[in-house]
CSV table of C-alpha atoms and ligand atoms in Angstrom, one decimal:
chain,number,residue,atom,x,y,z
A,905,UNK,CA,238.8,-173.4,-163.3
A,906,UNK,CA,236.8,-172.2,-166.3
A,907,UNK,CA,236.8,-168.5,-167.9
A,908,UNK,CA,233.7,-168.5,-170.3
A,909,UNK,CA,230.6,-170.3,-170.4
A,910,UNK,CA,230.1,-170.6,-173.8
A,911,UNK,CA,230.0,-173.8,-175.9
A,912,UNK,CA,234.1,-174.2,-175.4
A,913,UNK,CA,233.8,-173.7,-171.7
A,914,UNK,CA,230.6,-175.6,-170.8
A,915,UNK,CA,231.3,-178.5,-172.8
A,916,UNK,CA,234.8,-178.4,-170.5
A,917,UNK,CA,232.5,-178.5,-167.9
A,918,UNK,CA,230.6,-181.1,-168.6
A,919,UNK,CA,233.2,-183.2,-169.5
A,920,UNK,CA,234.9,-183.1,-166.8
A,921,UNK,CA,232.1,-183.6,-164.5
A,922,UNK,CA,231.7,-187.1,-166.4
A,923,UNK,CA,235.1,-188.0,-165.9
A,924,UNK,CA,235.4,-187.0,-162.2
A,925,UNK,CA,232.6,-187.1,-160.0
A,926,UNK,CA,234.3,-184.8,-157.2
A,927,UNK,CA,236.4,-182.5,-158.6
A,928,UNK,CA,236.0,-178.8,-157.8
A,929,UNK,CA,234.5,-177.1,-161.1
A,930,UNK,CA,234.2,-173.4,-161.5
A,931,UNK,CA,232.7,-171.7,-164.2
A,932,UNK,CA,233.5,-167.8,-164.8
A,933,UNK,CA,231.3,-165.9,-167.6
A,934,UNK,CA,230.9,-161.8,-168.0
A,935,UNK,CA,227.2,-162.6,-170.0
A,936,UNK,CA,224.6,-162.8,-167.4
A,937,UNK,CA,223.6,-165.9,-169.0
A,938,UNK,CA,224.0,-169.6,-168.8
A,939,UNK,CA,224.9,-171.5,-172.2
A,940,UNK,CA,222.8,-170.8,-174.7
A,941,UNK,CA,223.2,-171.3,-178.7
A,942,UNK,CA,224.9,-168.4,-180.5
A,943,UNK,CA,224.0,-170.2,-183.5
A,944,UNK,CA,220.6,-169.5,-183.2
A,945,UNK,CA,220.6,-165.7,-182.6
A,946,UNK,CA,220.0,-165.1,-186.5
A,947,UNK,CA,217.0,-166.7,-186.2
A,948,UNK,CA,216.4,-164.5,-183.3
A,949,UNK,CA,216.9,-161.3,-185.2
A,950,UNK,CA,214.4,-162.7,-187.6
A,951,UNK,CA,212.0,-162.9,-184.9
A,952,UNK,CA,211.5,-166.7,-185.6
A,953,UNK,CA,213.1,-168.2,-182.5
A,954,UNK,CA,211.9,-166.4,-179.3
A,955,UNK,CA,215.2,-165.7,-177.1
A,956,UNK,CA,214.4,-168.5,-174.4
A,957,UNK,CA,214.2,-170.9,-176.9
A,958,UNK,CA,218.4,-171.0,-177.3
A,959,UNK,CA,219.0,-171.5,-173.7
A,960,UNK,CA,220.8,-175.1,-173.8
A,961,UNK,CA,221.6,-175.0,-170.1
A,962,UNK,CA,219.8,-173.5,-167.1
A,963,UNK,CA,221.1,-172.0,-163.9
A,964,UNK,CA,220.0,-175.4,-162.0
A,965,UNK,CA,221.6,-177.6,-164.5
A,966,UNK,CA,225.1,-176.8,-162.9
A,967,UNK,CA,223.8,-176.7,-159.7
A,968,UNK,CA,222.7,-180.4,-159.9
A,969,UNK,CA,225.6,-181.3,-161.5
A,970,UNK,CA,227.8,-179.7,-158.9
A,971,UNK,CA,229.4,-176.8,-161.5
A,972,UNK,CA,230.1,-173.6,-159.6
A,973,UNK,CA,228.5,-171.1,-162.3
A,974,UNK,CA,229.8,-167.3,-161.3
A,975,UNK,CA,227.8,-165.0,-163.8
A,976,UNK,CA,228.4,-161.6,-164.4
A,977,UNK,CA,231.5,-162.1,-163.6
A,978,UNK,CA,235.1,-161.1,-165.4
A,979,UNK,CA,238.5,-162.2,-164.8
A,980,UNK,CA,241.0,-159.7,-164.7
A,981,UNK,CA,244.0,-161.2,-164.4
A,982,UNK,CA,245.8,-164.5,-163.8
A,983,UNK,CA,249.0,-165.5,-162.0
A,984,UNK,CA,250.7,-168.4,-163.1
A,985,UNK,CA,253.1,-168.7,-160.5
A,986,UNK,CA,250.9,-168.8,-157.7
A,987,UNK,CA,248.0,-170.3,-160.2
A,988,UNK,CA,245.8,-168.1,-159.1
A,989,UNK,CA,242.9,-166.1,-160.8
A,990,UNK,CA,241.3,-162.4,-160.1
A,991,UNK,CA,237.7,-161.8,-160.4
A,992,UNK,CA,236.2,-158.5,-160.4
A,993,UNK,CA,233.3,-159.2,-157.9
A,994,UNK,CA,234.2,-162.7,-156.3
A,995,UNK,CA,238.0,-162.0,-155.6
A,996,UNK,CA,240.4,-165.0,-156.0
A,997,UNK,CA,240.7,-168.3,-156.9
A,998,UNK,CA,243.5,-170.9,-156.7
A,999,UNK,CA,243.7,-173.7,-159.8
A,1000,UNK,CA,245.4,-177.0,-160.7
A,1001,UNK,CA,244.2,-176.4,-163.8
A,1002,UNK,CA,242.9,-173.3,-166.0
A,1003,UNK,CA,240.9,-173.1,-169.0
A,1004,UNK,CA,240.6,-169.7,-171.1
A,1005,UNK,CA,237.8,-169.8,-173.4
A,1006,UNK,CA,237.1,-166.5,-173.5
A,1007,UNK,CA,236.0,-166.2,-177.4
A,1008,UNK,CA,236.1,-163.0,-178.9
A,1009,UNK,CA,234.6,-159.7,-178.9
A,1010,UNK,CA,233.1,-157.9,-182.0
A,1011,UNK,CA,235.7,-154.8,-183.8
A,1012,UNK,CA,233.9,-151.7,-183.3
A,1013,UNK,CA,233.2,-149.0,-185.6
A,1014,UNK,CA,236.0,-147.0,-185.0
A,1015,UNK,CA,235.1,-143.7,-187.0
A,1016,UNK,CA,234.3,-140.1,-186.1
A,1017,UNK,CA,231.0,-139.6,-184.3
A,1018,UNK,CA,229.9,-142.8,-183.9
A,1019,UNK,CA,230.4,-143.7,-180.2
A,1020,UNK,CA,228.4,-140.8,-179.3
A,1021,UNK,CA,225.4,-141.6,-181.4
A,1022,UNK,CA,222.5,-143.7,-181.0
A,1023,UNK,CA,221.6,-146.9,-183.6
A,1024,UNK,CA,225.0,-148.5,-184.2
A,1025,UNK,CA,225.1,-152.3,-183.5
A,1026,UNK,CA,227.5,-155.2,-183.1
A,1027,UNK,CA,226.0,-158.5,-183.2
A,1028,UNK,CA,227.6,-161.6,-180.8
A,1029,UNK,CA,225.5,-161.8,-177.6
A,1030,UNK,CA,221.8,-162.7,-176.5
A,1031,UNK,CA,221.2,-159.1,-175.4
A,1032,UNK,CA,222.7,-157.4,-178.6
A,1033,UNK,CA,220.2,-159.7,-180.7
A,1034,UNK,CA,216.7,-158.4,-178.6
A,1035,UNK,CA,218.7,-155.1,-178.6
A,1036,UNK,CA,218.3,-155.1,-182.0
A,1037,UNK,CA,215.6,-156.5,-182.4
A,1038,UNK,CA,213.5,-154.1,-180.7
A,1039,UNK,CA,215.2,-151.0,-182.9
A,1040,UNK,CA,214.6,-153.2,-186.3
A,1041,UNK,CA,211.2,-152.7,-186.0
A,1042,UNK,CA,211.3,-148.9,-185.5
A,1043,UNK,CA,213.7,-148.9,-188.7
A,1044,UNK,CA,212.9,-148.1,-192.6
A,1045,UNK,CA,216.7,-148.0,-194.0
A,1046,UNK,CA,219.4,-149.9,-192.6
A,1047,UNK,CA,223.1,-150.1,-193.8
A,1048,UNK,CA,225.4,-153.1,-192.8
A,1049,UNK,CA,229.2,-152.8,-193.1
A,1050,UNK,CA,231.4,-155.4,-193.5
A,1051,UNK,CA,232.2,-158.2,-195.5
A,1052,UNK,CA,232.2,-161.2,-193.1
A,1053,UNK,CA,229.2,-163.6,-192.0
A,1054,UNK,CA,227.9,-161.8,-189.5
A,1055,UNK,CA,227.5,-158.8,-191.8
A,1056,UNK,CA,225.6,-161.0,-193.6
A,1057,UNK,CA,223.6,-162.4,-191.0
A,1058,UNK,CA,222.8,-158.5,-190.1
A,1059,UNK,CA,221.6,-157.7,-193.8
A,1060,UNK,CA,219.9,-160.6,-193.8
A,1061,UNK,CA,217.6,-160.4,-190.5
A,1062,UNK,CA,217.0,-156.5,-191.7
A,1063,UNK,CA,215.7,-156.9,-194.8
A,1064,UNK,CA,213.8,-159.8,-193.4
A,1065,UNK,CA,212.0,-157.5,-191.5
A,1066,UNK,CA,211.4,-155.3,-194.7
A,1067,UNK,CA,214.1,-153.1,-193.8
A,1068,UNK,CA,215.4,-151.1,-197.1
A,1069,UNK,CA,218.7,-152.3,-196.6
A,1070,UNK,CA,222.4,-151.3,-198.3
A,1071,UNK,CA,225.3,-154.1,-197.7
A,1072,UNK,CA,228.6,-152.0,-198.3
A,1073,UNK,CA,231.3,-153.7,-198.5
A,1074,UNK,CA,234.9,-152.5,-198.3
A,1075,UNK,CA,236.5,-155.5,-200.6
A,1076,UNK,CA,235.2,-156.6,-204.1
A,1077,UNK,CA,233.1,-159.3,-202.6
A,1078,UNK,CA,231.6,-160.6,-199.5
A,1079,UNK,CA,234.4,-163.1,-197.9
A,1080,UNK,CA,237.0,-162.3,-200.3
A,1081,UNK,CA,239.6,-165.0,-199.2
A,1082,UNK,CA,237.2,-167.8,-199.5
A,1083,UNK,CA,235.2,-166.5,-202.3
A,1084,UNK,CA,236.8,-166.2,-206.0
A,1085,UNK,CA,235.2,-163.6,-207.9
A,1086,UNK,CA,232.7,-166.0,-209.6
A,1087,UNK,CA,231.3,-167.0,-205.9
A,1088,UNK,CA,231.6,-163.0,-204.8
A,1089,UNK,CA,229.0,-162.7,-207.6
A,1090,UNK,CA,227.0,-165.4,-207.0
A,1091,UNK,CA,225.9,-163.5,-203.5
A,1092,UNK,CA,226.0,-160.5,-204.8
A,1093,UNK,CA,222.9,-161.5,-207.1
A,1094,UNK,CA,221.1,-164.3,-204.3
A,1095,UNK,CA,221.1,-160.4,-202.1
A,1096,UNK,CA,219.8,-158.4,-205.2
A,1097,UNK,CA,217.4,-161.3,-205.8
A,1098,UNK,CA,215.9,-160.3,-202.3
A,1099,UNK,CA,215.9,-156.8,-202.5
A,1100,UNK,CA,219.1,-156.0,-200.7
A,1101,UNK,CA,221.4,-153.2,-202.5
A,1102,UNK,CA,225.0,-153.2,-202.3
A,1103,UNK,CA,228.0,-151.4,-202.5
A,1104,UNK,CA,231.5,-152.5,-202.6
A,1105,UNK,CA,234.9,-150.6,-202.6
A,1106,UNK,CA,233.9,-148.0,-200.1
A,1107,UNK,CA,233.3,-147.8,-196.4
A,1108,UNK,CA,232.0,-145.7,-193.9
A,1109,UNK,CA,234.4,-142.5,-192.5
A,1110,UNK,CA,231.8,-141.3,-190.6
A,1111,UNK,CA,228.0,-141.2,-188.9
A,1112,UNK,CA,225.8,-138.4,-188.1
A,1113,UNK,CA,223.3,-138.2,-185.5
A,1114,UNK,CA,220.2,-135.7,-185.4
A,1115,UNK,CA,219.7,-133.2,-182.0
A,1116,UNK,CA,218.1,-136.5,-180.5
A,1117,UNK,CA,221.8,-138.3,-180.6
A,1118,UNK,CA,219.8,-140.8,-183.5
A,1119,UNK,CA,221.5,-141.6,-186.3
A,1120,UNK,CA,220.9,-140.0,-189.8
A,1121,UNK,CA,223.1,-140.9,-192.2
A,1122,UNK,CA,226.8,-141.7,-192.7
A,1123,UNK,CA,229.5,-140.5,-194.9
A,1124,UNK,CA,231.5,-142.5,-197.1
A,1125,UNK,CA,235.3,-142.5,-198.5
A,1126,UNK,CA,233.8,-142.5,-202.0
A,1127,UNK,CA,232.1,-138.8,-200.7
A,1128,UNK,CA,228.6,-140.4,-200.7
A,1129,UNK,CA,226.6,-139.7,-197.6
A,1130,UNK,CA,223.8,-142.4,-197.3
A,1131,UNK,CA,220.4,-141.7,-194.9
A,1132,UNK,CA,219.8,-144.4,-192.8
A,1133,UNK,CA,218.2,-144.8,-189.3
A,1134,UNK,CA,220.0,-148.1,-188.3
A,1135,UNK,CA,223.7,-149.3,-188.7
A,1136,UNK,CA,225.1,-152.9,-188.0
A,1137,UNK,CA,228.6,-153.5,-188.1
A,1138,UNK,CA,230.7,-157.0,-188.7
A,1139,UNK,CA,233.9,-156.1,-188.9
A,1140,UNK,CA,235.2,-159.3,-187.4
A,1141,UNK,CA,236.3,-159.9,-183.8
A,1142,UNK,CA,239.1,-159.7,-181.6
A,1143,UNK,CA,240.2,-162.2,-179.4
A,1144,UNK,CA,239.4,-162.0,-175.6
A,1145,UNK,CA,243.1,-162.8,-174.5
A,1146,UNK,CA,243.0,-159.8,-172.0
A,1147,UNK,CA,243.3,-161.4,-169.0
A,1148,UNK,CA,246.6,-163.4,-170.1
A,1149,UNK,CA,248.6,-160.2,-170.2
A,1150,UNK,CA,252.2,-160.6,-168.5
A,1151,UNK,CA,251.5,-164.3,-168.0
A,1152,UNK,CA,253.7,-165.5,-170.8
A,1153,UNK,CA,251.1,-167.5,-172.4
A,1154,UNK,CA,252.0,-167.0,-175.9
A,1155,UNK,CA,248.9,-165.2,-178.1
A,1156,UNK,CA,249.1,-164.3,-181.7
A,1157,UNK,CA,245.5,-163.6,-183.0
A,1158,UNK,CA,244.5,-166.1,-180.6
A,1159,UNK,CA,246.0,-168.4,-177.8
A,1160,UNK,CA,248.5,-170.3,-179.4
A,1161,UNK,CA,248.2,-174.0,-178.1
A,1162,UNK,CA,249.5,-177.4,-179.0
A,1163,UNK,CA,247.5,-180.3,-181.0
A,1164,UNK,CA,246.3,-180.9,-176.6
A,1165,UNK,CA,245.1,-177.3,-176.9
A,1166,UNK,CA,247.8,-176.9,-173.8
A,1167,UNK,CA,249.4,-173.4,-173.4
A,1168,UNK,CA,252.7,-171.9,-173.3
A,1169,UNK,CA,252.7,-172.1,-169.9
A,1170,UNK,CA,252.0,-175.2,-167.5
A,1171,UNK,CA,248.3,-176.1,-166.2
A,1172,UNK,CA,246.5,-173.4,-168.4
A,1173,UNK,CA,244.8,-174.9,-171.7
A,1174,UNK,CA,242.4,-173.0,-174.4
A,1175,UNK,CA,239.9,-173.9,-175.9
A,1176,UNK,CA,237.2,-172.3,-179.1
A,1177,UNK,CA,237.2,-169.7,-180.8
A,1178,UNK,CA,240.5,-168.0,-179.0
A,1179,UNK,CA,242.3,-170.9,-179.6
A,1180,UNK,CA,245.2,-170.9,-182.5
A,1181,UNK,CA,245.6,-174.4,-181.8
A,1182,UNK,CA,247.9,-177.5,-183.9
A,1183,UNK,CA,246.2,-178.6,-186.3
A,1184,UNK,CA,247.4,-182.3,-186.9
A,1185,UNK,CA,245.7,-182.4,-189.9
A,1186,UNK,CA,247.4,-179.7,-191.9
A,1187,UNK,CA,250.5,-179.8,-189.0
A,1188,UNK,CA,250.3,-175.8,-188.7
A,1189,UNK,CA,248.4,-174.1,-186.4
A,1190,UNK,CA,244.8,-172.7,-187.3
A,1191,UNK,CA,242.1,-170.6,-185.8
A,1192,UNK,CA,238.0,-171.4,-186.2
A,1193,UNK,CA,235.3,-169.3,-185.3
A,1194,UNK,CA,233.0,-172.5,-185.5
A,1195,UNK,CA,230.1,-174.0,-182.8
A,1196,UNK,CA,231.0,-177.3,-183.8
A,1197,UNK,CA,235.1,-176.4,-183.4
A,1198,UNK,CA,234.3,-174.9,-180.1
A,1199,UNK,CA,232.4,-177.5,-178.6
A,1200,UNK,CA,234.7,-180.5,-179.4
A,1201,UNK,CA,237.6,-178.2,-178.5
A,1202,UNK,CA,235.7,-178.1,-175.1
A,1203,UNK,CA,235.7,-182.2,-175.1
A,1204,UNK,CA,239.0,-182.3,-175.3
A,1205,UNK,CA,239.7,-180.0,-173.2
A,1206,UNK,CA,238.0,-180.8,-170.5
A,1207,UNK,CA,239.8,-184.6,-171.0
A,1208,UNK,CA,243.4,-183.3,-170.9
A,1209,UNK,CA,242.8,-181.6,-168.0
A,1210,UNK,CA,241.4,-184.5,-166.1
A,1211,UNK,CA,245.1,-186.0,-167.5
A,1212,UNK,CA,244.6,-187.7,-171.1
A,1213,UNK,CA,246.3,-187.1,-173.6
A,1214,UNK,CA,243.9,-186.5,-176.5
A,1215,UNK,CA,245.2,-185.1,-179.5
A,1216,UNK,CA,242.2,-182.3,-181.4
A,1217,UNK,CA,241.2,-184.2,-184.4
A,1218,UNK,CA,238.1,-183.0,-186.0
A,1219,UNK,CA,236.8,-181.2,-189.4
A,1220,UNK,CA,235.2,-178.1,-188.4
A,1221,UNK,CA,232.5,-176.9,-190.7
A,1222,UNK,CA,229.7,-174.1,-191.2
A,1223,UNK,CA,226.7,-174.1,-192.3
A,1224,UNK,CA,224.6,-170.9,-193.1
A,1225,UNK,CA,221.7,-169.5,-195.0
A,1226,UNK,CA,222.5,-167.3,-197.7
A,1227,UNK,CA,219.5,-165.3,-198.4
A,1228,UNK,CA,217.1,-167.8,-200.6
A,1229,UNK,CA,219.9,-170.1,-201.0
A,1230,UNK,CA,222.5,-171.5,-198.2
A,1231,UNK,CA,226.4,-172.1,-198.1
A,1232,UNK,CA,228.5,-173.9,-196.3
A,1233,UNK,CA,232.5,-173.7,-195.0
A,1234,UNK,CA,233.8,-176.7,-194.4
A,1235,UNK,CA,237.7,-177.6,-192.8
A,1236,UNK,CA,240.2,-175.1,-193.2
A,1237,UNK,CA,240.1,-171.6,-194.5
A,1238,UNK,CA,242.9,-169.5,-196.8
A,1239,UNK,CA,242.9,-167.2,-193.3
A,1240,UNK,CA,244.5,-169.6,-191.8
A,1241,UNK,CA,246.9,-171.1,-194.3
A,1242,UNK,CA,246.7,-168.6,-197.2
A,1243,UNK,CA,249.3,-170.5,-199.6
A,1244,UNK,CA,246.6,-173.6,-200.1
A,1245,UNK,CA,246.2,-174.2,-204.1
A,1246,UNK,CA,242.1,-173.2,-204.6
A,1247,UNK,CA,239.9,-174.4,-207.3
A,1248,UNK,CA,236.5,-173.0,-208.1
A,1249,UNK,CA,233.8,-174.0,-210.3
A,1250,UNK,CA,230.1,-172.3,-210.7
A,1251,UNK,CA,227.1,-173.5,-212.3
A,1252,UNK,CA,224.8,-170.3,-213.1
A,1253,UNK,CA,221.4,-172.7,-214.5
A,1254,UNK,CA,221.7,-174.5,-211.1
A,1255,UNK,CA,222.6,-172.2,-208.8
A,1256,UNK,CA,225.9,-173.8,-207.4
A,1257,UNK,CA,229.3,-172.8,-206.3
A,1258,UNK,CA,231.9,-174.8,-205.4
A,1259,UNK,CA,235.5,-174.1,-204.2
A,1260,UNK,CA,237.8,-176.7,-203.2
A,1261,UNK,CA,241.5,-175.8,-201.1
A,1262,UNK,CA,244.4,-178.1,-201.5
A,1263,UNK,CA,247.5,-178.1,-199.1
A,1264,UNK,CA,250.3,-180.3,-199.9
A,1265,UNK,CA,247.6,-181.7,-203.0
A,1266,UNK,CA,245.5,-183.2,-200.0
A,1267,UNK,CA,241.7,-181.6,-199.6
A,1268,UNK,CA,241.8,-179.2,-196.9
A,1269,UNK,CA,238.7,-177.1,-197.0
A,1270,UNK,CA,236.3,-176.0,-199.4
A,1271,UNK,CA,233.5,-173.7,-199.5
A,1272,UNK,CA,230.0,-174.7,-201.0
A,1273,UNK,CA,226.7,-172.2,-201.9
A,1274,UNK,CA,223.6,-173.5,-203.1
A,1275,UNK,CA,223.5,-177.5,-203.4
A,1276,UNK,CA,226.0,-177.8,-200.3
A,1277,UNK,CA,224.7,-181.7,-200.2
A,1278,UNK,CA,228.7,-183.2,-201.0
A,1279,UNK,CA,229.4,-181.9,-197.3
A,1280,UNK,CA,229.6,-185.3,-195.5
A,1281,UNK,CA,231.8,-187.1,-198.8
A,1282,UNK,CA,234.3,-183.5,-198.7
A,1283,UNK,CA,234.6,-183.9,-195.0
A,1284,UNK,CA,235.5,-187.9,-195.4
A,1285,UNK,CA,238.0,-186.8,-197.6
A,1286,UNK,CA,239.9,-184.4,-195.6
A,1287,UNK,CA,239.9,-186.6,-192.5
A,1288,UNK,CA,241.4,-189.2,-194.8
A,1289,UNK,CA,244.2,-187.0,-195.7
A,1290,UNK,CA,244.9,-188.7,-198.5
A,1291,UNK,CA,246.6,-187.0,-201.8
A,1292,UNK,CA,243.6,-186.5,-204.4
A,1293,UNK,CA,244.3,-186.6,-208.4
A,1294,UNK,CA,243.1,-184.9,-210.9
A,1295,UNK,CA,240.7,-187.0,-211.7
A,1296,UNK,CA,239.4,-186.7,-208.5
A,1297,UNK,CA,239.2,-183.0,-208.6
A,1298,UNK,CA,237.6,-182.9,-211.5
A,1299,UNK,CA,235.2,-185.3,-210.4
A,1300,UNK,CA,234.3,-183.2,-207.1
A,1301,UNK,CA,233.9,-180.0,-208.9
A,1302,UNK,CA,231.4,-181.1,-211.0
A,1303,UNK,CA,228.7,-178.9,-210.3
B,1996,FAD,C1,225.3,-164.1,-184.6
B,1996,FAD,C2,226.3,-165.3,-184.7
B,1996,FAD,C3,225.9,-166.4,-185.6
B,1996,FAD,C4,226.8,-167.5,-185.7
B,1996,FAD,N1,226.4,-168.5,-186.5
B,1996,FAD,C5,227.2,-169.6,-186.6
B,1996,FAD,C6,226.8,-170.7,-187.5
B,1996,FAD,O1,225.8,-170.6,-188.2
B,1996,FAD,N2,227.6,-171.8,-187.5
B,1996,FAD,C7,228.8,-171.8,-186.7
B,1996,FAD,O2,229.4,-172.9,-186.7
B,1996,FAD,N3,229.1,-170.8,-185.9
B,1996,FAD,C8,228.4,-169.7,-185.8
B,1996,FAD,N4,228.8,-168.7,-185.0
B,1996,FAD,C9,230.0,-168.8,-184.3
B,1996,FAD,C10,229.9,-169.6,-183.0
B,1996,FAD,O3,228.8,-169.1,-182.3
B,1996,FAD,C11,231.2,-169.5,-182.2
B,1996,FAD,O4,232.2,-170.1,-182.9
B,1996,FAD,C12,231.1,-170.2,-180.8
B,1996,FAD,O5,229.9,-169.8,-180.1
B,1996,FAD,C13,232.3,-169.9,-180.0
B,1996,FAD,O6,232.2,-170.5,-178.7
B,1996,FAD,P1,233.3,-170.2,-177.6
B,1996,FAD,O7,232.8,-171.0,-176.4
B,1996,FAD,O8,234.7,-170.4,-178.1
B,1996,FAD,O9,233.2,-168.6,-177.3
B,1996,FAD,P2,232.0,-167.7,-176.9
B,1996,FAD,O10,230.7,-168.3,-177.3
B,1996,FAD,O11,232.4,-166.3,-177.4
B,1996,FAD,O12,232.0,-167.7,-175.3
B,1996,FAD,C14,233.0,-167.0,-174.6
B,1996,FAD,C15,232.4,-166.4,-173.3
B,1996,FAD,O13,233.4,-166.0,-172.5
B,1996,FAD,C16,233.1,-164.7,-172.0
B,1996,FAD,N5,234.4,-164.0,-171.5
B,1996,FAD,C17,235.3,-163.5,-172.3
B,1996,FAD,N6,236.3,-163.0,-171.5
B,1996,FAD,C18,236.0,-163.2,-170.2
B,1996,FAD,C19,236.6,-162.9,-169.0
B,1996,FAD,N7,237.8,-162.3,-168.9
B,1996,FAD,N8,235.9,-163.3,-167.8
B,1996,FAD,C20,234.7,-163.9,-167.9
B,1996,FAD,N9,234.1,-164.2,-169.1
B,1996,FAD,C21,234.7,-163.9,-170.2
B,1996,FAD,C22,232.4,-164.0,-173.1
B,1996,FAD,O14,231.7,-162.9,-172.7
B,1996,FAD,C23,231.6,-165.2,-173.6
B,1996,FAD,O15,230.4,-165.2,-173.0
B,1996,FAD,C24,228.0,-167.5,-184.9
B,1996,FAD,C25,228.3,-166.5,-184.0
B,1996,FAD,C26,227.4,-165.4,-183.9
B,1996,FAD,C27,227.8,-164.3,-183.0
């Protein structure tokens, strides 16, 4: 038993299949749509990838391959005891074995008037990107708030679309734990460079709509009020563990799991982005919002619960545009282990940034915008583990 279909839980899916020709396979998801790449929904909002083109499964894929695929479907709640899960439109199910990877689900914009008015988006699914789409190209000034990647990924696909477009910003830079204040403004001038204004230190209190329930403008803590006729929000997510309440499957941010992604509790794994899983190669526990994370998160899964014992091993990494230039994340993130040592170097003529974590003097992460081409050779090095001198760190933040 399966909850959510995306990468984590298809990938489950198809692994399992592999591995055991008979076994029952179900596969719960709320979206009314088989897997398809979340990756690609930027270019989507760009209106450069048409919305069938991210579809990586179809409906007849599980079919032939004997997976059970319940769409539009939630699960409400799960009983360990009897291992047993509610659905809200197919009833129960018994499992040997469960798998929650139910992702996460975008913070809203929690502030007065806007949840009744009209032109305020979140960005995560299929149907909020040609949602938005479709409003984009009635729009002449958008605001974005937040300061994570899919704020950017918002700015970005509105000003794409020649959208006068304000970024604010509540922090003193966009991604303010991975960013020192030499990378914070780095992107702050790649998004001037493209016309995008910004504003940090202030946020929105408030939104107000015309008789039509539209929205106008919003009002700001600094006592600005801003006109705009479209509003994107990425204020982060928060974990989809709803359906493990009174289980005693231990959650923190996420589902806490060990280095087999199994649970507190017998039989139920997890797997993605809701997963705060061991992380053998820092030996604490860590969280990733990353496809590539997800996906072999899903492999293993799906392994362990046929019975091996596969420890998670990998080096997640991200890879994004950032407006003319791009960036990439690569391994682990100060979120998730905020002591690491960081070292940042910038290179204005060339247009590169560079920022290296260190835990226990071994490479752990680092976080690259505009040449991002030592990706693979950083990646090596964190796999290997291996202490790194100061030689060496000179040598790699050489920009
Ligand atoms: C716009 C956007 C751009 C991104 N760009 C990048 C990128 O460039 N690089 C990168 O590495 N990552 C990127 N990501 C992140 C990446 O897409 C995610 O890390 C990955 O998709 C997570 O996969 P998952 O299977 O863990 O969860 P999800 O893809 O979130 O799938 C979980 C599914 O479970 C469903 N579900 C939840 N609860 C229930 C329930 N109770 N019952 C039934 N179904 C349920 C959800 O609705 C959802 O369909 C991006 C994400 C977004 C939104």
């Amino acid at each position: 038993m399966i909850i959510g279909n995306g990468v984590a839980g298809t990938t489950a899916a198809e692994t399992i299949r592999k591995g055991d020709a008979t076994a029952r396979i179900i596969l719960i998801g709320d979206e009314p749509h088989p897997l398809y790449n979340r990756v690609a929904l930027p270019k989507v909002l760009k209106g450069i990838t048409a919305p069938e083109r991210t579809f990586i499964k179809t409906v007849a894929w599980h079919a032939e391959n004997n997976v059970e695929l319940l769409l539009n479907t939630t699960v409400v709640r799960i009983d360990p005891e009897r291992q047993l899960i509610e659905t809200d439109t197919h009833g129960e199910f018994i499992y040997d074995r469960l798998l929650v990877a139910t992702g996460g689900t975008p913070n809203l914009l929690n502030v007065d008037g806007a949840q009744d008015t009209r032109g305020i988006y979140h960005f995560q699914t299929l149907d909020d990107t040609t949602t938005i789409l479709g409003r984009i190209r009635k729009s002449k000034h958008a605001i974005v708030t937040g300061g994570s990647f899919i704020a950017y990924e918002l700015t970005e696909g509105f000003r794409h679309h020649g959208v006068r477009t304000t970024w604010m910003i509540r922090g003193t830079r966009f991604l303010h734990r991975i960013l020192d204040a030499e990378g914070g403004a780095f992107v702050d001038k790649l998004a001037k460079a493209v016309g995008v204004e910004t504003v940090y230190g202030d946020e929105i209190t408030g939104v107000n709509a015309g008789e039509d329930g539209e929205i106008t403008s919003v009002n700001c803590k600094s006592g600005a009020t801003i006109d705009c006729d479209l509003l994107g929000a990425g204020l982060g997510l928060r974990m989809r563990t709803e359906c493990l309440r009174d289980t005693g499957v231990k959650v923190n941010r996420g589902i806490v799991t060990n280095e087999f992604l199994e649970t507190s509790v017998p039989n139920i794994y997890a797997a993605g982005d809701v997963a705060e899983f061991f992380d053998v190669s820092i030996g604490t526990h860590n969280q990733m919002g990353t496809w590539n994370n997800a996906g072999s998160h899903g492999k293993t899964a799906g392994a362990n619960m046929l019975g091996a014992r596969q420890e998670y091993r990998e080096v997640p990494y991200y890879t994004s545009t950032m407006f003319d230039s791009q960036m990439a994340a690569i391994g682990i993130m100060p979120e998730s282990v905020p002591t690491m040592e960081a070292l940042g170097r910038m290179n204005e003529e060339r247009g590169v940034y560079r920022r290296l974590f260190f835990h226990e003097g071994r490479l752990a992460g680092a976080a690259l915008i505009g040449d991002i081409r030592i990706r693979r050779q950083l990646m090596d090095m964190i796999r290997s583990q291996r202490q790194v001198s100061n030689a060496e760190r000179e040598q790699l933040l050489s920009v």
